[in-house]
mmCIF file with all atom_site columns, C-alpha atoms in Angstrom:
data_model
loop_
_atom_site.group_PDB
_atom_site.id
_atom_site.type_symbol
_atom_site.label_atom_id
_atom_site.label_alt_id
_atom_site.label_comp_id
_atom_site.label_asym_id
_atom_site.label_entity_id
_atom_site.label_seq_id
_atom_site.pdbx_PDB_ins_code
_atom_site.Cartn_x
_atom_site.Cartn_y
_atom_site.Cartn_z
_atom_site.occupancy
_atom_site.B_iso_or_equiv
_atom_site.pdbx_formal_charge
_atom_site.auth_seq_id
_atom_site.auth_comp_id
_atom_site.auth_asym_id
_atom_site.auth_atom_id
_atom_site.pdbx_PDB_model_num
ATOM 1  C CA . TYR A 1 1  ? -2.067  14.373  2.839   1.00 80.00 ? 1404 TYR A CA 1
ATOM 2  C CA . LEU A 1 2  ? 1.186   12.839  3.999   1.00 87.00 ? 1405 LEU A CA 1
ATOM 3  C CA . ALA A 1 3  ? 4.309   12.269  1.910   1.00 89.00 ? 1406 ALA A CA 1
ATOM 4  C CA . ASP A 1 4  ? 6.897   10.232  3.780   1.00 92.00 ? 1407 ASP A CA 1
ATOM 5  C CA . THR A 1 5  ? 9.912   11.846  2.135   1.00 92.00 ? 1408 THR A CA 1
ATOM 6  C CA . ALA A 1 6  ? 12.149  10.798  5.028   1.00 93.00 ? 1409 ALA A CA 1
ATOM 7  C CA . TRP A 1 7  ? 11.838  7.108   4.104   1.00 92.00 ? 1410 TRP A CA 1
ATOM 8  C CA . VAL A 1 8  ? 11.540  7.048   0.319   1.00 90.00 ? 1411 VAL A CA 1
ATOM 9  C CA . PRO A 1 9  ? 12.004  4.878   -1.574  1.00 91.00 ? 1412 PRO A CA 1
ATOM 10 C CA . TYR A 1 10 ? 10.015  2.180   0.240   1.00 92.00 ? 1413 TYR A CA 1
ATOM 11 C CA . GLY A 1 11 ? 10.693  -0.462  -2.400  1.00 90.00 ? 1414 GLY A CA 1
ATOM 12 C CA . THR A 1 12 ? 14.034  -1.625  -1.060  1.00 92.00 ? 1415 THR A CA 1
ATOM 13 C CA . LYS A 1 13 ? 13.652  -0.998  2.680   1.00 94.00 ? 1416 LYS A CA 1
ATOM 14 C CA . ASP A 1 14 ? 13.431  -3.766  5.287   1.00 95.00 ? 1417 ASP A CA 1
ATOM 15 C CA . PRO A 1 15 ? 9.781   -5.006  5.211   1.00 94.00 ? 1418 PRO A CA 1
ATOM 16 C CA . THR A 1 16 ? 9.543   -5.348  9.009   1.00 95.00 ? 1419 THR A CA 1
ATOM 17 C CA . ALA A 1 17 ? 10.755  -1.792  9.551   1.00 96.00 ? 1420 ALA A CA 1
ATOM 18 C CA . LEU A 1 18 ? 8.406   -0.534  6.831   1.00 95.00 ? 1421 LEU A CA 1
ATOM 19 C CA . LYS A 1 19 ? 5.396   -2.222  8.399   1.00 95.00 ? 1422 LYS A CA 1
ATOM 20 C CA . ALA A 1 20 ? 6.206   -0.537  11.714  1.00 97.00 ? 1423 ALA A CA 1
ATOM 21 C CA . ARG A 1 21 ? 6.573   2.804   9.925   1.00 96.00 ? 1424 ARG A CA 1
ATOM 22 C CA . ILE A 1 22 ? 3.248   2.333   8.101   1.00 96.00 ? 1425 ILE A CA 1
ATOM 23 C CA . HIS A 1 23 ? 1.508   1.396   11.375  1.00 96.00 ? 1426 HIS A CA 1
ATOM 24 C CA . ALA A 1 24 ? 2.803   4.614   12.945  1.00 96.00 ? 1427 ALA A CA 1
ATOM 25 C CA . ILE A 1 25 ? 1.714   6.739   9.978   1.00 96.00 ? 1428 ILE A CA 1
ATOM 26 C CA . VAL A 1 26 ? -1.750  5.190   9.812   1.00 96.00 ? 1429 VAL A CA 1
ATOM 27 C CA . GLY A 1 27 ? -2.098  5.569   13.585  1.00 96.00 ? 1430 GLY A CA 1
ATOM 28 C CA . TRP A 1 28 ? -1.384  9.268   13.239  1.00 96.00 ? 1431 TRP A CA 1
ATOM 29 C CA . LEU A 1 29 ? -3.594  9.810   10.180  1.00 95.00 ? 1432 LEU A CA 1
ATOM 30 C CA . ALA A 1 30 ? -6.622  7.659   11.053  1.00 95.00 ? 1433 ALA A CA 1
ATOM 31 C CA . PRO A 1 31 ? -8.193  9.971   13.653  1.00 96.00 ? 1434 PRO A CA 1
ATOM 32 C CA . GLN A 1 32 ? -8.059  12.829  11.145  1.00 96.00 ? 1435 GLN A CA 1
ATOM 33 C CA . VAL A 1 33 ? -9.632  11.230  8.050   1.00 96.00 ? 1436 VAL A CA 1
ATOM 34 C CA . ASP A 1 34 ? -12.661 9.214   6.930   1.00 97.00 ? 1437 ASP A CA 1
ATOM 35 C CA . VAL A 1 35 ? -10.949 7.191   4.184   1.00 96.00 ? 1438 VAL A CA 1
ATOM 36 C CA . LEU A 1 36 ? -7.325  6.198   3.747   1.00 95.00 ? 1439 LEU A CA 1
ATOM 37 C CA . VAL A 1 37 ? -6.061  6.450   0.154   1.00 95.00 ? 1440 VAL A CA 1
ATOM 38 C CA . VAL A 1 38 ? -2.705  4.736   -0.279  1.00 94.00 ? 1441 VAL A CA 1
ATOM 39 C CA . ALA A 1 39 ? -0.811  5.706   -3.421  1.00 92.00 ? 1442 ALA A CA 1
ATOM 40 C CA . CYS A 1 40 ? 2.163   3.464   -2.736  1.00 92.00 ? 1443 CYS A CA 1
ATOM 41 C CA . ASN A 1 41 ? 2.211   -0.051  -4.179  1.00 91.00 ? 1444 ASN A CA 1
ATOM 42 C CA . THR A 1 42 ? 4.873   -1.169  -1.716  1.00 93.00 ? 1445 THR A CA 1
ATOM 43 C CA . SER A 1 43 ? 2.769   -0.069  1.270   1.00 94.00 ? 1446 SER A CA 1
ATOM 44 C CA . ALA A 1 44 ? -0.299  -1.701  -0.210  1.00 93.00 ? 1447 ALA A CA 1
ATOM 45 C CA . ALA A 1 45 ? 1.596   -4.932  -0.893  1.00 92.00 ? 1448 ALA A CA 1
ATOM 46 C CA . LEU A 1 46 ? 3.136   -5.151  2.570   1.00 93.00 ? 1449 LEU A CA 1
ATOM 47 C CA . MET A 1 47 ? -0.054  -4.348  4.460   1.00 93.00 ? 1450 MET A CA 1
ATOM 48 C CA . ARG A 1 48 ? -2.559  -6.032  2.133   1.00 87.00 ? 1451 ARG A CA 1
ATOM 49 C CA . ASN A 1 49 ? -5.610  -6.776  4.282   1.00 83.00 ? 1452 ASN A CA 1
ATOM 50 C CA . HIS A 1 50 ? -3.854  -5.998  7.558   1.00 92.00 ? 1453 HIS A CA 1
ATOM 51 C CA . TRP A 1 51 ? -4.239  -2.240  7.767   1.00 93.00 ? 1454 TRP A CA 1
ATOM 52 C CA . PRO A 1 52 ? -4.182  -1.061  11.398  1.00 94.00 ? 1455 PRO A CA 1
ATOM 53 C CA . THR A 1 53 ? -7.466  0.798   11.079  1.00 94.00 ? 1456 THR A CA 1
ATOM 54 C CA . SER A 1 54 ? -11.159 0.166   10.587  1.00 95.00 ? 1457 SER A CA 1
ATOM 55 C CA . LEU A 1 55 ? -11.306 2.942   7.975   1.00 95.00 ? 1458 LEU A CA 1
ATOM 56 C CA . PRO A 1 56 ? -11.946 2.086   4.338   1.00 95.00 ? 1459 PRO A CA 1
ATOM 57 C CA . VAL A 1 57 ? -8.584  1.751   2.565   1.00 95.00 ? 1460 VAL A CA 1
ATOM 58 C CA . LEU A 1 58 ? -8.232  2.410   -1.165  1.00 94.00 ? 1461 LEU A CA 1
ATOM 59 C CA . ASP A 1 59 ? -4.989  1.212   -2.720  1.00 93.00 ? 1462 ASP A CA 1
ATOM 60 C CA . PRO A 1 60 ? -3.645  0.687   -6.248  1.00 91.00 ? 1463 PRO A CA 1
ATOM 61 C CA . ILE A 1 61 ? -3.170  -3.087  -5.989  1.00 90.00 ? 1464 ILE A CA 1
ATOM 62 C CA . THR A 1 62 ? -6.741  -3.822  -4.927  1.00 89.00 ? 1465 THR A CA 1
ATOM 63 C CA . ALA A 1 63 ? -8.108  -1.409  -7.535  1.00 87.00 ? 1466 ALA A CA 1
ATOM 64 C CA . THR A 1 64 ? -6.007  -3.006  -10.282 1.00 85.00 ? 1467 THR A CA 1
ATOM 65 C CA . ARG A 1 65 ? -7.051  -6.529  -9.287  1.00 85.00 ? 1468 ARG A CA 1
ATOM 66 C CA . GLN A 1 66 ? -10.724 -5.572  -9.278  1.00 86.00 ? 1469 GLN A CA 1
ATOM 67 C CA . ALA A 1 67 ? -10.512 -3.801  -12.640 1.00 83.00 ? 1470 ALA A CA 1
ATOM 68 C CA . PHE A 1 68 ? -8.609  -6.668  -14.251 1.00 82.00 ? 1471 PHE A CA 1
ATOM 69 C CA . ALA A 1 69 ? -11.021 -9.259  -12.849 1.00 85.00 ? 1472 ALA A CA 1
ATOM 70 C CA . THR A 1 70 ? -14.058 -7.471  -14.256 1.00 86.00 ? 1473 THR A CA 1
ATOM 71 C CA . GLN A 1 71 ? -12.592 -6.496  -17.624 1.00 81.00 ? 1474 GLN A CA 1
ATOM 72 C CA . ASN A 1 72 ? -10.332 -9.502  -18.323 1.00 70.00 ? 1475 ASN A CA 1
ATOM 73 C CA . ARG A 1 73 ? -8.626  -8.079  -21.387 1.00 74.00 ? 1476 ARG A CA 1
ATOM 74 C CA . GLY A 1 74 ? -5.777  -10.575 -21.555 1.00 78.00 ? 1477 GLY A CA 1
ATOM 75 C CA . LYS A 1 75 ? -2.236  -10.075 -20.356 1.00 79.00 ? 1478 LYS A CA 1
ATOM 76 C CA . LEU A 1 76 ? -1.269  -7.580  -17.671 1.00 76.00 ? 1479 LEU A CA 1
ATOM 77 C CA . ALA A 1 77 ? 2.168   -6.003  -17.267 1.00 79.00 ? 1480 ALA A CA 1
ATOM 78 C CA . VAL A 1 78 ? 3.242   -5.089  -13.745 1.00 80.00 ? 1481 VAL A CA 1
ATOM 79 C CA . LEU A 1 79 ? 6.029   -2.659  -12.856 1.00 83.00 ? 1482 LEU A CA 1
ATOM 80 C CA . ALA A 1 80 ? 6.977   -3.153  -9.229  1.00 86.00 ? 1483 ALA A CA 1
ATOM 81 C CA . THR A 1 81 ? 9.626   -2.673  -6.566  1.00 88.00 ? 1484 THR A CA 1
ATOM 82 C CA . PRO A 1 82 ? 11.490  -5.629  -5.035  1.00 91.00 ? 1485 PRO A CA 1
ATOM 83 C CA . ASN A 1 83 ? 9.323   -5.454  -1.878  1.00 89.00 ? 1486 ASN A CA 1
ATOM 84 C CA . THR A 1 84 ? 6.092   -5.450  -3.872  1.00 88.00 ? 1487 THR A CA 1
ATOM 85 C CA . VAL A 1 85 ? 7.175   -8.467  -5.908  1.00 88.00 ? 1488 VAL A CA 1
ATOM 86 C CA . ALA A 1 86 ? 8.413   -10.337 -2.822  1.00 90.00 ? 1489 ALA A CA 1
ATOM 87 C CA . SER A 1 87 ? 5.049   -9.840  -1.113  1.00 88.00 ? 1490 SER A CA 1
ATOM 88 C CA . GLN A 1 88 ? 3.292   -11.709 -3.942  1.00 85.00 ? 1491 GLN A CA 1
ATOM 89 C CA . ALA A 1 89 ? 0.452   -9.213  -3.632  1.00 80.00 ? 1492 ALA A CA 1
#
């Protein structure tokens, strides 16, 4: 478990700096885990399919897309940070 309390909130930080930060965090965590679970929409949006690891990555955006695609219950409301929206994830 890692909580990056030094850099929160991610939602308004410079995307380039955040990507570098996420690369460093994943580089540190990857040798210690079998699956990477990302609970941050902003991280998931910025990294999308470009995670710096071969580990399986579970994130809220991919999970939401998959659930919505299979259940198709109509309209979907999204609450997001500026960085998440700008990523068009």
